[in-house]
Coordinates of C-alpha atoms and ligand atoms in Angstrom, one line a residue:
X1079 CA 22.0 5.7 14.9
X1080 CA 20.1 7.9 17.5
X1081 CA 19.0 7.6 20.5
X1082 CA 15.2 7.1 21.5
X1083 CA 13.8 8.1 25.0
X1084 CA 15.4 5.5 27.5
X1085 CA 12.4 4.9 29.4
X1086 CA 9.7 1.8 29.9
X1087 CA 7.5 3.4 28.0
X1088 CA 5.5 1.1 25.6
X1089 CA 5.8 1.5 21.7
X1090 CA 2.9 2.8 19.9
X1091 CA 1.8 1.1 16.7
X1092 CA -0.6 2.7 14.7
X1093 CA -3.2 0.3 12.4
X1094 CA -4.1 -3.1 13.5
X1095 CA -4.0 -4.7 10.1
X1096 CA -1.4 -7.1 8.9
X1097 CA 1.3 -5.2 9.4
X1098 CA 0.4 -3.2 12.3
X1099 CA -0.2 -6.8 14.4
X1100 CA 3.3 -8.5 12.3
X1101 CA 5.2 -5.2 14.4
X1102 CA 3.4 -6.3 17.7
X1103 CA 4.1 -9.6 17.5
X1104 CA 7.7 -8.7 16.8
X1105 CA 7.9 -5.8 19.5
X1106 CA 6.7 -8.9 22.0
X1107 CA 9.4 -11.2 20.9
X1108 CA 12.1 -8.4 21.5
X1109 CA 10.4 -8.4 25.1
X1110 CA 9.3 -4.7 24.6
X1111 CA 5.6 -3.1 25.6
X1112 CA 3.6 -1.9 22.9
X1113 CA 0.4 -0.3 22.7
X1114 CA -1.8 -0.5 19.1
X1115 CA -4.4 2.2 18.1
X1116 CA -6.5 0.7 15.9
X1117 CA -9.1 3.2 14.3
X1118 CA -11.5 0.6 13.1
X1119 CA -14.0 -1.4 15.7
X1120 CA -12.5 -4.8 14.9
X1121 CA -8.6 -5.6 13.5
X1122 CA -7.7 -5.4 9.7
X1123 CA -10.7 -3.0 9.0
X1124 CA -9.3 -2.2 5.7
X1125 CA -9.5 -5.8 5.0
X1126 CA -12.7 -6.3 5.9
X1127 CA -13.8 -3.4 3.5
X1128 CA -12.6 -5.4 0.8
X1129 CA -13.2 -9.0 2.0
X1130 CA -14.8 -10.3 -1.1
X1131 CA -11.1 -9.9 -2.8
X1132 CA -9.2 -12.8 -3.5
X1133 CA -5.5 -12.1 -2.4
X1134 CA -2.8 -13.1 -5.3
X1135 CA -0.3 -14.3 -2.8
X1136 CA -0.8 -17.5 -0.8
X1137 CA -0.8 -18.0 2.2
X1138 CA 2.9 -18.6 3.3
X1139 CA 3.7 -14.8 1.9
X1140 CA 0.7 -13.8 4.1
X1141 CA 2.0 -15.3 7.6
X1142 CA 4.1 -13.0 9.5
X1143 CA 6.8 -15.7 11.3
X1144 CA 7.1 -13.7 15.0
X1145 CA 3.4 -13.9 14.3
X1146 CA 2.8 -17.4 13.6
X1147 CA 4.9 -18.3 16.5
X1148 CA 2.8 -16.2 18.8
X1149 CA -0.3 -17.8 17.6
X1150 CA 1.3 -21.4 17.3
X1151 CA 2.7 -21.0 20.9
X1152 CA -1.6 -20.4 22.1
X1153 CA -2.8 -23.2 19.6
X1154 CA -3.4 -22.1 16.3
X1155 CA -3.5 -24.2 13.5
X1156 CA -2.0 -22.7 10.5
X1157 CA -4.4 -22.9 7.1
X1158 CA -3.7 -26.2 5.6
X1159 CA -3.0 -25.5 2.2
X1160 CA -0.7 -22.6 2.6
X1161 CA -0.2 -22.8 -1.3
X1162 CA -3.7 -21.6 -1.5
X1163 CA -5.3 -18.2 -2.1
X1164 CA -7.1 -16.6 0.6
X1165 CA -9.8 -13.9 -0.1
X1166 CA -9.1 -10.5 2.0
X1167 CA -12.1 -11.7 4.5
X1168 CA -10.2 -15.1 5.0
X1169 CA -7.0 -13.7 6.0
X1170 CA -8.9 -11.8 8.6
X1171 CA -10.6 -14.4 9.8
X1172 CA -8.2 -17.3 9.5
X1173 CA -5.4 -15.6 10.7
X1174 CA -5.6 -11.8 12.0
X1175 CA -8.4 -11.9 13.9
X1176 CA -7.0 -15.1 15.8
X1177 CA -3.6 -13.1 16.6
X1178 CA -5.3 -9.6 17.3
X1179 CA -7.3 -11.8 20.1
X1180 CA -4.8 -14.0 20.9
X1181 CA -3.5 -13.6 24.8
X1182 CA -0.3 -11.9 24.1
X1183 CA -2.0 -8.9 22.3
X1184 CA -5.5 -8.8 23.3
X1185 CA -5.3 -6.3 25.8
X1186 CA -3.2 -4.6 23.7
X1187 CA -4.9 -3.7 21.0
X1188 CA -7.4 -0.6 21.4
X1189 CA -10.6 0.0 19.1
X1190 CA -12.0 3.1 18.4
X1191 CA -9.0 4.8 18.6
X1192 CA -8.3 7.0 15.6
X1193 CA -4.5 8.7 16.0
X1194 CA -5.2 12.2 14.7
X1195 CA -1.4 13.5 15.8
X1196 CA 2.1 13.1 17.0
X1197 CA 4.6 15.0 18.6
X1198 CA 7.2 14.7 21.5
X1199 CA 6.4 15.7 25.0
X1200 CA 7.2 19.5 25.7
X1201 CA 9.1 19.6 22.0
X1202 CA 7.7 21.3 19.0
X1203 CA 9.0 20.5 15.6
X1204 CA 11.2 23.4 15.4
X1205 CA 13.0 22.4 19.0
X1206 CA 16.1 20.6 18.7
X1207 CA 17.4 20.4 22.2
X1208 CA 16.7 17.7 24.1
X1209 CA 14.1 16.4 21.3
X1210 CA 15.5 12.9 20.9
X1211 CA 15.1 12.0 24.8
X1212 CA 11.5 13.6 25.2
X1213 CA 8.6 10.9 24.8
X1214 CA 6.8 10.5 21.8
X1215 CA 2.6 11.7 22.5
X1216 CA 0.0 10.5 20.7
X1217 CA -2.8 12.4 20.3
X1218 CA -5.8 9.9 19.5
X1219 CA -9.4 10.3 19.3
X1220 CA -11.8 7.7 21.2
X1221 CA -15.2 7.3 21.9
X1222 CA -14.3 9.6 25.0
X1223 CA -13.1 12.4 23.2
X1224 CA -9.2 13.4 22.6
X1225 CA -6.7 11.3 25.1
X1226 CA -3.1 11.5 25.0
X1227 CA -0.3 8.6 25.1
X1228 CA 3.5 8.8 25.6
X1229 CA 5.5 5.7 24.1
X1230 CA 8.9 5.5 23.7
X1231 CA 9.0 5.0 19.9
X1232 CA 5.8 5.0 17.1
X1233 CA 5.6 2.8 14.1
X1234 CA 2.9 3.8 12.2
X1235 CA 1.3 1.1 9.9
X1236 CA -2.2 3.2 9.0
X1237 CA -2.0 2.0 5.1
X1238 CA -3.1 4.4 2.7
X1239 CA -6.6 2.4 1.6
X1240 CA -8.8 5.4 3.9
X1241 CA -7.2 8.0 1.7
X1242 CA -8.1 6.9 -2.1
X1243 CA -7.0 9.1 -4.9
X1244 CA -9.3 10.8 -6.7
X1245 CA -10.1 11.4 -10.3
X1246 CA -8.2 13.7 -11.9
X1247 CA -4.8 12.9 -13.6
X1248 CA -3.1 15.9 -11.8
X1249 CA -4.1 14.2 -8.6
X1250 CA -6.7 16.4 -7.7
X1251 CA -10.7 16.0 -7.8
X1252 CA -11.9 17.1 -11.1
X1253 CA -14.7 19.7 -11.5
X1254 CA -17.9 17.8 -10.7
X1255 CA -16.5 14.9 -8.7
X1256 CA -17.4 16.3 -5.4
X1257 CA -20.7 17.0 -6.9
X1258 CA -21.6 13.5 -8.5
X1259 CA -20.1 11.7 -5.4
X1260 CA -23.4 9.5 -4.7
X1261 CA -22.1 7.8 -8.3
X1262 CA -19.2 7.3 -7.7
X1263 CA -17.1 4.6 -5.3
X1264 CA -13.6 4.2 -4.7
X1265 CA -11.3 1.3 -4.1
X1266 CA -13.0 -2.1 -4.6
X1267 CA -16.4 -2.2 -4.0
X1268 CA -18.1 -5.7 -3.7
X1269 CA -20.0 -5.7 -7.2
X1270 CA -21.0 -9.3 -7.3
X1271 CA -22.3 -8.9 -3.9
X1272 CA -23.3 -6.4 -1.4
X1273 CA -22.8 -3.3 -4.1
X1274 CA -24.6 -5.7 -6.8
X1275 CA -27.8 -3.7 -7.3
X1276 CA -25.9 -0.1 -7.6
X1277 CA -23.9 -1.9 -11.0
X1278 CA -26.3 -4.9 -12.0
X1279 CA -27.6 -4.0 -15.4
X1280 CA -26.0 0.1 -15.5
X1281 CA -23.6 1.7 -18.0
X1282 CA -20.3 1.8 -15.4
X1283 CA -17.2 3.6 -15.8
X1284 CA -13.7 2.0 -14.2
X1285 CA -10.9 4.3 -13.7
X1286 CA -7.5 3.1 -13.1
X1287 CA -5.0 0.9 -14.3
X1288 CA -3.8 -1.2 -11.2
X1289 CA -4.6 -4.4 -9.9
X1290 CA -7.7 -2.7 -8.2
X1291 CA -9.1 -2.1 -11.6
X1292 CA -8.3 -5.0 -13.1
X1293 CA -10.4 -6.7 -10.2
X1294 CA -13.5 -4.4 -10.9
X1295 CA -13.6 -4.9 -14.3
X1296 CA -13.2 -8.8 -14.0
X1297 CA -16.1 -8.6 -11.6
X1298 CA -18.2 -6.6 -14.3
X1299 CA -17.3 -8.9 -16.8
X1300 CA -19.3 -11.0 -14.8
X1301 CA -22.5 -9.6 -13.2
X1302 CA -22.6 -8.6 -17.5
X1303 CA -22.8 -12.3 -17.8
X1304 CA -25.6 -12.5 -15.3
X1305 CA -27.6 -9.5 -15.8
X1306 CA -28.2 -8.3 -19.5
X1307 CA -27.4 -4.5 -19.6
X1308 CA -24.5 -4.7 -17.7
X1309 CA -22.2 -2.1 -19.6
X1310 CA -18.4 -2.2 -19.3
X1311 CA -16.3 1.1 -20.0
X1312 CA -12.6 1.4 -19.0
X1313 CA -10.7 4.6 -19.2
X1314 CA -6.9 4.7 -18.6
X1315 CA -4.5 7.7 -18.8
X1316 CA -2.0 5.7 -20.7
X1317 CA -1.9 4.4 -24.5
X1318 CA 0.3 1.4 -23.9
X1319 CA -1.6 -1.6 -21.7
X1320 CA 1.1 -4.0 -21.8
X1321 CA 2.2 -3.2 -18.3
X1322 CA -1.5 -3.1 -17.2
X1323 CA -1.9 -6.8 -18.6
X1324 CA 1.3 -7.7 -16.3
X1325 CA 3.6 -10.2 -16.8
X1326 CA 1.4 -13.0 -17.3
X1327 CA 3.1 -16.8 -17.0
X1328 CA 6.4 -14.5 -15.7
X1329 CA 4.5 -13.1 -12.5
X1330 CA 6.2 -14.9 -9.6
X1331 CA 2.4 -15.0 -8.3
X1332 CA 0.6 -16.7 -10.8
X1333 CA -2.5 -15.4 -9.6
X1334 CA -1.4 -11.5 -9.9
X1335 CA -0.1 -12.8 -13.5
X1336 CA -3.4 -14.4 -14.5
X1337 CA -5.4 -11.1 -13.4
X1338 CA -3.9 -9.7 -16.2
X1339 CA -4.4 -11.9 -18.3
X1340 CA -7.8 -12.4 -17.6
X1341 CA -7.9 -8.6 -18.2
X1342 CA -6.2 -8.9 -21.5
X1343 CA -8.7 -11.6 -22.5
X1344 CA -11.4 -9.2 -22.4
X1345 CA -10.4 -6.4 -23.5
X1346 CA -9.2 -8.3 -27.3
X1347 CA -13.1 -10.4 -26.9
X1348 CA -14.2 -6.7 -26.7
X1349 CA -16.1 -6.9 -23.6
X1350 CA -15.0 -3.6 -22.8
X1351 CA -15.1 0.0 -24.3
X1352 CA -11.6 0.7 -23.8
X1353 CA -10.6 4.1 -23.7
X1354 CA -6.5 5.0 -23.7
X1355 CA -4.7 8.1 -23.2
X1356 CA -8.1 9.4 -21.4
X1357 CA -7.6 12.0 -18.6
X1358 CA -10.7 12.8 -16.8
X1359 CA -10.7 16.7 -16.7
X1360 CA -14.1 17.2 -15.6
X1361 CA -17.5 15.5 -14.8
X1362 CA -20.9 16.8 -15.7
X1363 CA -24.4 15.6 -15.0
X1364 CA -26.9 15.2 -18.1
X1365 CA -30.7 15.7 -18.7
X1366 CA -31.3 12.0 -17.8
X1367 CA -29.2 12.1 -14.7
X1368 CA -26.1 10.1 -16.6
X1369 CA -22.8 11.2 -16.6
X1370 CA -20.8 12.9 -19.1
X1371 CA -16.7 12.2 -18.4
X1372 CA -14.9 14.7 -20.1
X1373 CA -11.0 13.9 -21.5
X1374 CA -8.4 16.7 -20.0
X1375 CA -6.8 17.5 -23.0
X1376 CA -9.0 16.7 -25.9
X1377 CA -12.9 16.8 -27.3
X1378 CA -13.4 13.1 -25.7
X1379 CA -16.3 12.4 -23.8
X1380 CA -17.4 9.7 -22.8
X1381 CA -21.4 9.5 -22.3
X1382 CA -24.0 8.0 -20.6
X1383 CA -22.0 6.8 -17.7
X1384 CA -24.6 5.5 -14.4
X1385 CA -21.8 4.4 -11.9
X1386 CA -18.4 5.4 -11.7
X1387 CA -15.5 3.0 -10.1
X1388 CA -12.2 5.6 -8.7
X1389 CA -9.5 2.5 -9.2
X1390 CA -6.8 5.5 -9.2
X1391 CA -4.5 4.3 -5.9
X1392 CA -3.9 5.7 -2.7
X1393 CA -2.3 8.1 -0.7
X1394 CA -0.5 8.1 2.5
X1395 CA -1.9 10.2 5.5
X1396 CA 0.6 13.4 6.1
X1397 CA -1.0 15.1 8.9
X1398 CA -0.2 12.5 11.2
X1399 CA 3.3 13.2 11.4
X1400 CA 3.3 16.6 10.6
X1401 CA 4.8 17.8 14.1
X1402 CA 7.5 15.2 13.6
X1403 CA 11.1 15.5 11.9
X1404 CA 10.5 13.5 8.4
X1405 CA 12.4 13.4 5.3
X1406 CA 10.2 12.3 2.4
X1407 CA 10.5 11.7 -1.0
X1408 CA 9.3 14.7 -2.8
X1409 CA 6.9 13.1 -4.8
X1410 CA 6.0 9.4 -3.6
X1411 CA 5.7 10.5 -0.4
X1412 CA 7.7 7.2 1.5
X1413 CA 11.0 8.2 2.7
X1414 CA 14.1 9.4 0.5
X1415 CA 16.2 6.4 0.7
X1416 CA 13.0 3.6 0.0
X1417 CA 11.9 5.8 -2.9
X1418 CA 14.6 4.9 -5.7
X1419 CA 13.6 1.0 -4.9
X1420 CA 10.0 1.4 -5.5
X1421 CA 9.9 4.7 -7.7
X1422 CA 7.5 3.4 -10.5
X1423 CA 9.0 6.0 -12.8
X1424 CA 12.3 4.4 -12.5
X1425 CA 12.1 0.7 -11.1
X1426 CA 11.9 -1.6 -13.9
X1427 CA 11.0 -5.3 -13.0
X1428 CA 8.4 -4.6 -10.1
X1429 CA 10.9 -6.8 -7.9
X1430 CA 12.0 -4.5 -4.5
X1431 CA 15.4 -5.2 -2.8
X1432 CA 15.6 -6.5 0.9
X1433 CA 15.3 -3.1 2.8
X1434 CA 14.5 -2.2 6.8
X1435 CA 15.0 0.1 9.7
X1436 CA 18.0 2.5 7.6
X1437 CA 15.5 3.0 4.7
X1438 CA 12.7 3.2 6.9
X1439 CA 14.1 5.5 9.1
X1440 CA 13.5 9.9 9.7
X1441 CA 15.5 12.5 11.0
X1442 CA 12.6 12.0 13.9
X1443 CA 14.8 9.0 15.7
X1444 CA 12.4 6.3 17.0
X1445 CA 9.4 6.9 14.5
X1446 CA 8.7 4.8 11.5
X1447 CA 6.3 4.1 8.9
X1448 CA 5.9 0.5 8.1
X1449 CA 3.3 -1.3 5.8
X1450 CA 1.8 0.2 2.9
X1451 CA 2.3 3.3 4.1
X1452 CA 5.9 3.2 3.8
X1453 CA 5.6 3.3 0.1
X1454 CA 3.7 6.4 0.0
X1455 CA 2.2 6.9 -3.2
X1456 CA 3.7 4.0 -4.7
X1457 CA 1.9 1.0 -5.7
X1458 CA 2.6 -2.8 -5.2
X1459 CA 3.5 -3.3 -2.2
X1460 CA 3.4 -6.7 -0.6
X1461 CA 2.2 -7.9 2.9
X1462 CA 5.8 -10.1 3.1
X1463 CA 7.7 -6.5 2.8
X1464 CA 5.6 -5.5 5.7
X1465 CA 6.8 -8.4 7.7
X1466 CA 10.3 -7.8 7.0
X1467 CA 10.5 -4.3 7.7
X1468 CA 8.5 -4.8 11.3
X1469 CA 11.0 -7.6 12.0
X1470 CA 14.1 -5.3 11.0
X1471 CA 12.8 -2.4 12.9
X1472 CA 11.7 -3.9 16.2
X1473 CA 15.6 -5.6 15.9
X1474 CA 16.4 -1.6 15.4
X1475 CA 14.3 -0.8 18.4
X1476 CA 16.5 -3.2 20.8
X1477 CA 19.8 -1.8 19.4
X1478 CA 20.1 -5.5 18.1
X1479 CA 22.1 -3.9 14.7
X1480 CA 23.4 -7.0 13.5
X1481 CA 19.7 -8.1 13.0
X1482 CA 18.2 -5.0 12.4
X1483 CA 20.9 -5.3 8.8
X1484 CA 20.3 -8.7 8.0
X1485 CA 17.4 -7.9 5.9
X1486 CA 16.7 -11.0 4.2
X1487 CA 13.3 -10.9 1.3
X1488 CA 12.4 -12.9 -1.8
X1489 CA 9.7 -11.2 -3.1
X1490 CA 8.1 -12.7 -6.0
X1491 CA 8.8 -10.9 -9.7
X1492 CA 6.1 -9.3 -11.6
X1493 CA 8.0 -9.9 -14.7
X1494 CA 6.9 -6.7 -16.2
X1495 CA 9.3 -3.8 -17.2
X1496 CA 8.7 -0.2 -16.9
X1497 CA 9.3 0.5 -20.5
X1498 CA 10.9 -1.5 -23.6
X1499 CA 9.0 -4.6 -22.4
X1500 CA 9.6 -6.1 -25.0
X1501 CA 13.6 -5.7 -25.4
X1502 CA 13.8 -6.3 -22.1
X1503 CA 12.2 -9.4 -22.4
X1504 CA 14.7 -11.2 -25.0
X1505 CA 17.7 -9.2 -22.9
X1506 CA 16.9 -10.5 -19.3
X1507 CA 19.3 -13.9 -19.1
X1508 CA 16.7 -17.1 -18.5
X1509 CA 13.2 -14.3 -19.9
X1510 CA 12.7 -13.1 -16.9
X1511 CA 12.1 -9.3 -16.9
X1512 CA 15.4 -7.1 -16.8
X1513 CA 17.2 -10.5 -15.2
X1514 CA 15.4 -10.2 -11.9
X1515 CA 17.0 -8.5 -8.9
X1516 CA 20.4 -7.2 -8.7
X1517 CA 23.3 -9.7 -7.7
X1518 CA 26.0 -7.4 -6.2
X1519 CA 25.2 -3.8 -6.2
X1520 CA 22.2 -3.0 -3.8
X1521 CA 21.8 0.6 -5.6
X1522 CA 20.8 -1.5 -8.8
X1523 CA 17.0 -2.0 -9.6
X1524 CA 17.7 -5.3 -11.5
X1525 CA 20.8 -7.4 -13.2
X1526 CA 20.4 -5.1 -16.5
X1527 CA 20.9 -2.1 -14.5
X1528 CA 23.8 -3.5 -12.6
X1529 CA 25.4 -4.5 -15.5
X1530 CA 25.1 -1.2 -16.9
X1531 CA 26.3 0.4 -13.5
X1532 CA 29.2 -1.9 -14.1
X1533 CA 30.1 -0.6 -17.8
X1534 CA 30.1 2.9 -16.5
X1535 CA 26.5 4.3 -17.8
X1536 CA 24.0 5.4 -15.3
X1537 CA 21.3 2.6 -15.5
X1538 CA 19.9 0.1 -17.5
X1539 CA 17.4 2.8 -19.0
X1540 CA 14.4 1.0 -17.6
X1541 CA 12.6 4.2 -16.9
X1542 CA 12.9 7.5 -17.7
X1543 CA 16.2 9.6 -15.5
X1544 CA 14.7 11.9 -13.3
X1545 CA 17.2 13.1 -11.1
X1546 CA 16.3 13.0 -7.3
X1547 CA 17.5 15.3 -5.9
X1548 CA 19.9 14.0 -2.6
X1549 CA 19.4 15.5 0.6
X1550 CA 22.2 18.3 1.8
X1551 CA 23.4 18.8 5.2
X1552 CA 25.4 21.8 5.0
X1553 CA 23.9 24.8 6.5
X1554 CA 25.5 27.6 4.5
X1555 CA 28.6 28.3 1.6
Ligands
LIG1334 C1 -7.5 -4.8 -2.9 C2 -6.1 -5.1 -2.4 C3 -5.6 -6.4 -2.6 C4 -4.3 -6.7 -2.1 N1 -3.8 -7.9 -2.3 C5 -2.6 -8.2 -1.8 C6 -2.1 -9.5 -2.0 O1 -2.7 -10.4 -2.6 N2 -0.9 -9.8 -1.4 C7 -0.1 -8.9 -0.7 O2 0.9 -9.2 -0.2 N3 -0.6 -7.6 -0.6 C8 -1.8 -7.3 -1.1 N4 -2.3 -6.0 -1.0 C9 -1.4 -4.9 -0.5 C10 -1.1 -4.9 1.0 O3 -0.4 -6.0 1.5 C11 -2.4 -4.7 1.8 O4 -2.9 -3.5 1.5 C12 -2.1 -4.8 3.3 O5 -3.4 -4.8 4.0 C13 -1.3 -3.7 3.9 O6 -1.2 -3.9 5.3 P1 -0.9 -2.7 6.3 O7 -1.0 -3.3 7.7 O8 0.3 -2.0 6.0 O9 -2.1 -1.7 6.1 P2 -3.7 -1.9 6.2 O10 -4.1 -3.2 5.9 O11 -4.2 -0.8 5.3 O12 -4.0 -1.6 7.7 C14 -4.0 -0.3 8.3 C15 -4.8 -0.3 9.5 O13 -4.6 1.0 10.2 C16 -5.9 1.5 10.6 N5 -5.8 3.0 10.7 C17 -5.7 3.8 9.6 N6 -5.5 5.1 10.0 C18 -5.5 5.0 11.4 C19 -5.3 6.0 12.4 N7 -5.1 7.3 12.1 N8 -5.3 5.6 13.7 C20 -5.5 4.3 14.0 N9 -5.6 3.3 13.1 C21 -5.6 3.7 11.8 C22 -6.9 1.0 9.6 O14 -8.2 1.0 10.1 C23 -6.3 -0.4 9.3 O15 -6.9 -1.4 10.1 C24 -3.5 -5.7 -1.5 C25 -4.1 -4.4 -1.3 C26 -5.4 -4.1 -1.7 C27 -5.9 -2.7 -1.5

């Protein structure tokens, strides 16, 4: 393990939203200082952009428990139905708003302040001596221009929501995006409300085949039920939608399950012009001012289009670190040792082993990525994995080992398979999906591919083998 700078420094966490306050909170209770940088004017500003979304996890998966104790030791009365659902707004309110004011963390917390850089004092990225005893600086933009802070160590929970994807399949914008931008909205905009009049009674294209989409088009569903006109189209790069329809009754959320099939419903009733295997490859503007969404790879267009919702994900933001030592996973972009867990190519059941500070951590000792940004490019993460890995790390932080290991999550099963849903299904001992998490061997994405493991073979075949390729410290030979 290495060494961080010995010093009374604070520790900087970057983002005020769930995670970002769950680290504070946990920093605290270890008795260390820490300083937040939250780029928003108020906490959990990525939350608030989508407050109109209800959450699919209740309320006990959304309560951080260094948190909780913070805010129950100053008052706080938890939600009283901690079964029930809380929209995005909600959780703000209800519960991060209370703990970003709380006393503890108040003056803690400062707004405005945008990170746009780290590095350690006097140490460039190519420096190796001395490196792991110089202070982390921050570089971080405020209403007073460009400040710098030194902290001893930086956990960086900035999400990925302020850097959606965009269009095109091959990750890029597509020809014309950049150009039609005043039609087109990312993320989750709030269609039965604020962003009613932009979709009430228009021809509107939804792109994406996540939980965000899903969402949008359950929304539309419904202002069409309200406002006659109200057109719903749905393109989606792939041709099979069982995985986008989830696992239904097997989703350890029930609410997560029932968005799909809520989704599903629609689709077979028809409410939607569904279009499969559709890559956008460009977007052009016709006489009438419509949109014409070209496919990538065929003579598909689709026509007419008024609005366009970008469901496509999110990416992490690389520039922050990029003066810092960081090993990253070559193509989701969370570290090396996380990726295999969360890898959507490979993991099967959707279910994410226990993991903290070791696969959290970078050849840059004493900086971590926490929260949603941990998982990069991957989708699906879960507040409750946030909480876990703040709790592991601030243990890490202390040089308390024995608790910074003892990572201990039950995250709740999607109950949907990568591929071979279906044989999967009638394999899995008791239905669930690939036989939920491994037992024994922690390099396992689920009991089939331990068992597999076991018998000699590679994996369960959940996903396709793409070889990652391992990380090499030999310098020559
Ligand atoms: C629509 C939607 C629904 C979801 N539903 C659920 C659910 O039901 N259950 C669940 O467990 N998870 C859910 N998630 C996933 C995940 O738990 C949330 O995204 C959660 O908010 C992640 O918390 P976080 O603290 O890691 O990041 P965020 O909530 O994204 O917070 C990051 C914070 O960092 C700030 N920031 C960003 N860049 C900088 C910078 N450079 N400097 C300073 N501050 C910065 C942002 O303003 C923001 O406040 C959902 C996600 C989305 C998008």
């Amino acid at each position: 393990m290495h060494p961080t700078p010995s010093t009374a420094l604070p520790v900087a966490v970057i983002g005020a939203g769930p995670v970002g306050l769950a680290a504070a909170a946990h920093l605290l209770q270890r008795g260390l200082p820490v300083q937040v940088f939250e780029a928003g004017s108020s906490p959990a500003a990525h939350l608030q952009g989508y407050g109109h979304v209800r959450l699919f996890s209740p309320w006990r998966f959304n309560i951080d428990r260094a948190a909780r104790a913070l805010l129950q030791r100053e008052g706080w009365q938890p939600p009283a139905d901690e079964g029930a659902l809380p929209t995005a707004a909600e959780l703000r309110e209800q519960y991060l708003l209370p703990l970003a004011h709380s006393e503890a963390l108040r003056q803690r917390v400062q707004y405005g302040a945008r990170v746009l850089a780290i590095s350690r004092r006097g140490v460039d990225k190519v420096k190796t001596r001395g490196r792991e005893q110089a202070p982390f600086v921050l570089q971080w933009q405020g209403a007073e221009g460009v400040q710098e802070f030194e902290a001893r160590a930086v956990i960086d929970a900035s999400g990925t929501w302020g850097q959606p994807n965009p269009l095109g399949a091959h990750g890029l914008p597509v020809p014309g995006e950049r150009e039609q931008a005043a039609q087109i909205q990312y993320g989750m905009p709030d269609i039965l409300g604020a962003e009613r009049g932009r979709y009430a009674g228009r021809r509107v294209l939804v792109v994406g085949a996540g939980h965000s989409a899903a969402g949008n088009l359950i929304a539309l569903a419904q202002l069409a039920e309200e406002v006659p006109g109200t057109a719903i189209v749905w393109a989606v790069r792939g041709q099979d939608l069982r995985r986008l329809f989830g696992g239904g009754s097997k989703d350890g959320l029930p609410a997560r399950g029932a968005l799909g099939e809520r989704l599903r419903a629609l689709t077979e009733a028809g409410r939607l012009e569904l279009h499969t295997g559709f890559a956008i490859g460009r977007i052009s503007p016709d006489e009438a001012g419509r949109l014409q969404v070209h496919s990538a790879h065929d003579a598909r267009r689709i026509e007419g289009i008024e609005q366009i919702v970008a469901a496509t994900g999110a990416r992490p933001n690389l520039e922050l670190a990029r003066e810092l030592r960081m090993r990253l996973d070559p193509w989701l972009e969370s570290t090396e040792a996380l990726a295999p867990l969360i890898d959507p190519n490979e993991h099967s059941c959707g279910t994410v082993r226990p993991h903290g500070h070791r696969e959290l951590q970078h050849p840059e000792a004493g900086f971590y990525a926490i929260g949603a940004k941990s998982y990069g490019r991957a989708p699906n993460f879960l507040m409750a994995t946030g909480y876990e890995q703040a709790r592991s790390v601030a243990a890490a932080l202390v040089g308390d080992w024995a608790a910074a290991d003892d990572v201990q999550l039950e995250l709740p099963e999607t109950g949907v398979c990568s591929v071979d849903f279906a044989a999967a299904a009638d394999q899995a001992p008791g239905g669930a999906c690939c036989g939920g998490p491994p037992v024994q061997n922690a390099s396992a994405c689920c009991v089939k591919d331990e068992d597999a493991k076991a018998a000699g073979a590679t994996g369960c075949g959940c996903g396709p083998a793409v070889a990652r390729p391992k990380a090499t410290s030999a310098c020559c030979g």
